[in-house]
Coordinates of C-alpha atoms in Angstrom, one line a residue:
X25 CA -50.5 9.9 -0.2
X26 CA -47.9 12.1 1.5
X27 CA -44.4 12.6 0.0
X28 CA -41.2 14.0 1.3
X29 CA -39.2 16.3 -0.9
X30 CA -35.4 15.7 -0.6
X31 CA -32.4 17.9 -0.9
X32 CA -32.7 18.1 -4.7
X33 CA -35.6 20.1 -5.9
X34 CA -38.7 18.0 -6.8
X35 CA -36.8 14.7 -5.9
X36 CA -39.6 12.5 -4.5
X37 CA -39.9 8.9 -3.5
X38 CA -43.2 7.1 -3.6
X39 CA -44.2 4.7 -0.8
X40 CA -46.2 1.4 -0.8
X41 CA -48.9 1.9 -3.4
X42 CA -46.7 3.0 -6.4
X43 CA -45.0 0.7 -8.8
X44 CA -41.6 -0.4 -7.8
X45 CA -38.8 1.9 -8.9
X46 CA -35.2 2.5 -8.0
X47 CA -34.2 4.6 -5.0
X48 CA -30.8 6.1 -4.5
X49 CA -29.5 5.3 -1.0
X50 CA -26.1 5.8 0.8
X51 CA -25.3 3.4 3.6
X52 CA -23.0 5.1 6.1
X53 CA -20.8 3.4 8.6
X54 CA -21.5 3.3 12.4
X55 CA -20.7 6.7 13.8
X56 CA -17.5 6.5 15.8
X57 CA -16.8 10.1 16.9
X58 CA -13.3 10.1 18.5
X59 CA -13.2 6.3 18.5
X60 CA -12.9 4.1 15.4
X61 CA -13.4 1.1 13.2
X62 CA -10.9 -1.8 13.2
X63 CA -10.0 -5.0 11.5
X64 CA -7.8 -8.0 12.0
X65 CA -7.0 -11.4 10.5
X66 CA -5.5 -14.2 12.6
X67 CA -4.3 -17.8 12.0
X68 CA -3.3 -20.5 14.5
X69 CA -2.9 -24.2 14.6
X70 CA -5.4 -26.6 16.3
X71 CA -3.0 -28.9 17.9
X72 CA -3.1 -32.7 17.9
X73 CA -5.1 -33.6 21.1
X74 CA -6.6 -30.1 21.2
X75 CA -8.7 -30.0 24.4
X76 CA -12.5 -30.0 24.3
X77 CA -13.7 -26.5 24.9
X78 CA -10.1 -25.2 24.4
X79 CA -10.2 -21.5 23.7
X80 CA -8.7 -20.4 20.4
X81 CA -9.6 -16.7 20.0
X82 CA -11.3 -14.1 22.2
X83 CA -12.3 -10.5 22.3
X84 CA -13.3 -8.5 25.4
X85 CA -14.5 -4.9 25.8
X86 CA -12.6 -3.3 28.7
X87 CA -14.1 0.2 28.6
X88 CA -16.5 1.4 31.3
X89 CA -18.8 3.2 28.8
X90 CA -17.8 2.7 25.2
X91 CA -19.6 0.1 23.1
X92 CA -18.0 -2.5 20.9
X93 CA -20.0 -3.6 17.9
X94 CA -18.7 -6.5 15.8
X95 CA -19.3 -5.9 12.1
X96 CA -17.6 -8.9 10.5
X97 CA -16.6 -12.3 11.8
X98 CA -15.5 -14.9 9.2
X99 CA -14.1 -18.3 10.3
X100 CA -12.4 -21.0 8.2
X101 CA -10.7 -24.2 9.2
X102 CA -8.1 -26.0 7.0
X103 CA -6.7 -29.5 7.5
X104 CA -2.9 -29.4 7.4
X105 CA -1.9 -32.9 8.5
X106 CA -3.3 -36.4 7.7
X107 CA -5.3 -37.9 10.5
X108 CA -8.0 -40.3 11.8
X109 CA -11.5 -39.5 10.6
X110 CA -13.3 -37.3 13.2
X111 CA -16.2 -34.9 13.3
X112 CA -15.5 -31.7 15.1
X113 CA -16.4 -28.0 15.1
X114 CA -15.3 -24.6 16.4
X115 CA -18.0 -22.8 18.3
X116 CA -18.6 -19.1 19.1
X117 CA -20.0 -18.0 22.5
X118 CA -21.0 -14.7 23.9
X119 CA -19.3 -14.1 27.2
X120 CA -20.4 -11.9 30.2
X121 CA -18.5 -11.3 33.5
X122 CA -15.5 -11.2 31.2
X123 CA -13.2 -9.5 33.7
X124 CA -9.9 -10.8 32.5
X125 CA -8.6 -12.3 29.2
X126 CA -6.5 -15.5 29.1
X127 CA -2.8 -15.3 30.1
X128 CA -1.4 -18.8 29.3
X129 CA -0.8 -20.1 25.8
X130 CA -1.7 -16.8 24.3
X131 CA -0.5 -14.3 21.7
X132 CA -1.9 -10.8 21.2
X133 CA -3.0 -10.2 17.6
X134 CA -2.3 -6.7 16.2
X135 CA -5.2 -4.9 14.6
X136 CA -5.4 -2.1 12.0
X137 CA -7.6 1.0 12.1
X138 CA -9.6 1.7 9.0
X139 CA -8.7 5.4 8.9
X140 CA -5.5 7.1 10.2
X141 CA -7.4 9.7 12.1
X142 CA -9.2 7.1 14.2
X143 CA -8.1 6.2 17.7
X144 CA -5.2 3.8 17.9
X145 CA -6.1 0.1 17.4
X146 CA -7.5 -2.0 19.0
X147 CA -9.4 0.7 20.8
X148 CA -10.9 -0.7 24.0
X149 CA -11.0 -4.3 22.8
X150 CA -8.7 -6.8 24.4
X151 CA -7.7 -9.5 21.8
X152 CA -6.0 -12.8 22.4
X153 CA -5.4 -15.8 20.2
X154 CA -4.0 -19.2 21.1
X155 CA -0.2 -19.6 20.5
X156 CA 0.4 -19.5 16.7
X157 CA 2.0 -22.9 16.7
X158 CA -0.8 -24.4 18.7
X159 CA -1.3 -25.4 22.3
X160 CA -3.2 -28.5 23.2
X161 CA -4.8 -27.0 26.3
X162 CA -5.9 -23.9 24.4
X163 CA -5.8 -20.5 26.2
X164 CA -6.3 -20.5 29.9
X165 CA -6.2 -18.1 32.9
X166 CA -9.0 -15.8 32.0
X167 CA -12.2 -15.0 33.9
X168 CA -15.5 -15.2 32.0
X169 CA -18.9 -16.7 31.9
X170 CA -20.1 -18.3 28.6
X171 CA -23.7 -18.3 27.5
X172 CA -25.2 -21.7 27.8
X173 CA -25.2 -22.3 24.0
X174 CA -23.0 -21.2 21.2
X175 CA -24.4 -18.6 18.8
X176 CA -22.5 -19.9 15.8
X177 CA -20.7 -23.1 14.9
X178 CA -18.4 -24.3 12.0
X179 CA -18.5 -28.1 11.7
X180 CA -15.8 -30.0 9.9
X181 CA -15.1 -33.7 9.3
X182 CA -11.4 -34.6 9.3
X183 CA -10.3 -37.3 6.9
X184 CA -7.4 -39.7 6.9
X185 CA -5.8 -37.8 4.0
X186 CA -5.4 -34.1 3.9
X187 CA -8.4 -32.4 2.4
X188 CA -7.3 -30.9 -1.0
X189 CA -10.6 -29.2 -1.7
X190 CA -9.8 -26.1 0.4
X191 CA -10.9 -25.0 3.9
X192 CA -14.2 -25.7 5.7
X193 CA -16.2 -22.6 5.6
X194 CA -16.3 -19.7 5.4
X195 CA -18.7 -19.3 8.3
X196 CA -20.1 -15.8 8.2
X197 CA -21.0 -15.4 11.9
X198 CA -22.6 -12.0 11.4
X199 CA -24.8 -12.8 8.4
X200 CA -28.0 -11.6 10.0
X201 CA -27.4 -7.9 9.6
X202 CA -30.2 -6.8 7.3
X203 CA -32.4 -4.9 9.7
X204 CA -31.6 -7.0 12.7
X205 CA -30.0 -5.8 15.9
X206 CA -26.2 -6.2 15.9
X207 CA -24.2 -7.7 18.8
X208 CA -23.3 -4.9 21.2
X209 CA -20.7 -5.6 23.9
X210 CA -20.5 -3.4 27.0
X211 CA -17.7 -3.5 29.5
X212 CA -16.7 -7.0 30.4
X213 CA -18.6 -8.6 27.5
X214 CA -17.3 -10.2 24.4
X215 CA -16.9 -13.5 22.7
X216 CA -14.7 -16.6 22.4
X217 CA -14.0 -19.1 19.7
X218 CA -13.3 -22.6 21.0
X219 CA -12.7 -26.2 19.9
X220 CA -15.7 -28.4 20.6
X221 CA -14.4 -31.9 21.3
X222 CA -11.0 -33.5 22.0
X223 CA -9.0 -33.8 18.8
X224 CA -7.7 -37.2 18.0
X225 CA -3.9 -37.2 18.3
X226 CA -3.0 -37.8 14.7
X227 CA -4.1 -34.7 12.9
X228 CA -3.7 -31.0 12.8
X229 CA -5.9 -28.2 11.5
X230 CA -5.5 -24.4 11.2
X231 CA -8.1 -21.9 12.1
X232 CA -8.4 -18.6 10.2
X233 CA -10.3 -15.7 11.7
X234 CA -11.2 -12.4 10.0
X235 CA -12.7 -9.9 12.4
X236 CA -13.9 -6.3 12.2
X237 CA -15.6 -4.1 14.8
X238 CA -16.6 -0.5 15.6
X239 CA -16.2 1.3 18.9
X240 CA -18.7 4.0 19.7
X241 CA -20.1 5.9 22.6
X242 CA -23.4 4.9 24.3
X243 CA -26.6 5.2 22.2

């Protein structure tokens, strides 16, 4: 059986046929060059009568050649007002032909870079979230094409009384990272988070989004 000698003299690793033993490994972040890694957290209210398919959060790559690679996307929903029982969800869609972000009922979340020498946040990613206090129509005014089906969904069941057991979730949208291909967004691609069905008029929830990404050159 062939072996490869590492940087330390006589440091060898057996493959396949040998008994299992520990191996020292260092996992390095996605190479970013002159670009960077970024992170943001965002909270907004899902209004009473929140519209079906109302957009709540979105991210769009605006750069002609740089790639945006999401590395973490965690979603939670918390009931904050008593209501009528209802099943609902927030859904995540990949978007193409994403030539303009929304302009109505929006706020622009402020991201942080993970190292001060990185390019200023948010790099080439356009970020928008629905108005913090809520907007029943969701965000509007953007130009995008959703995939036919959502690639992630966080269901929740609103009760008459406020849920005191904590939020629904977390939904780890990017949990399939062990050896699988990551999402990679080129120019005018990205994702949206939206409310699935019309909210009944007597309750309110809040959505919490934790999002990280890397920006890198073509590979």
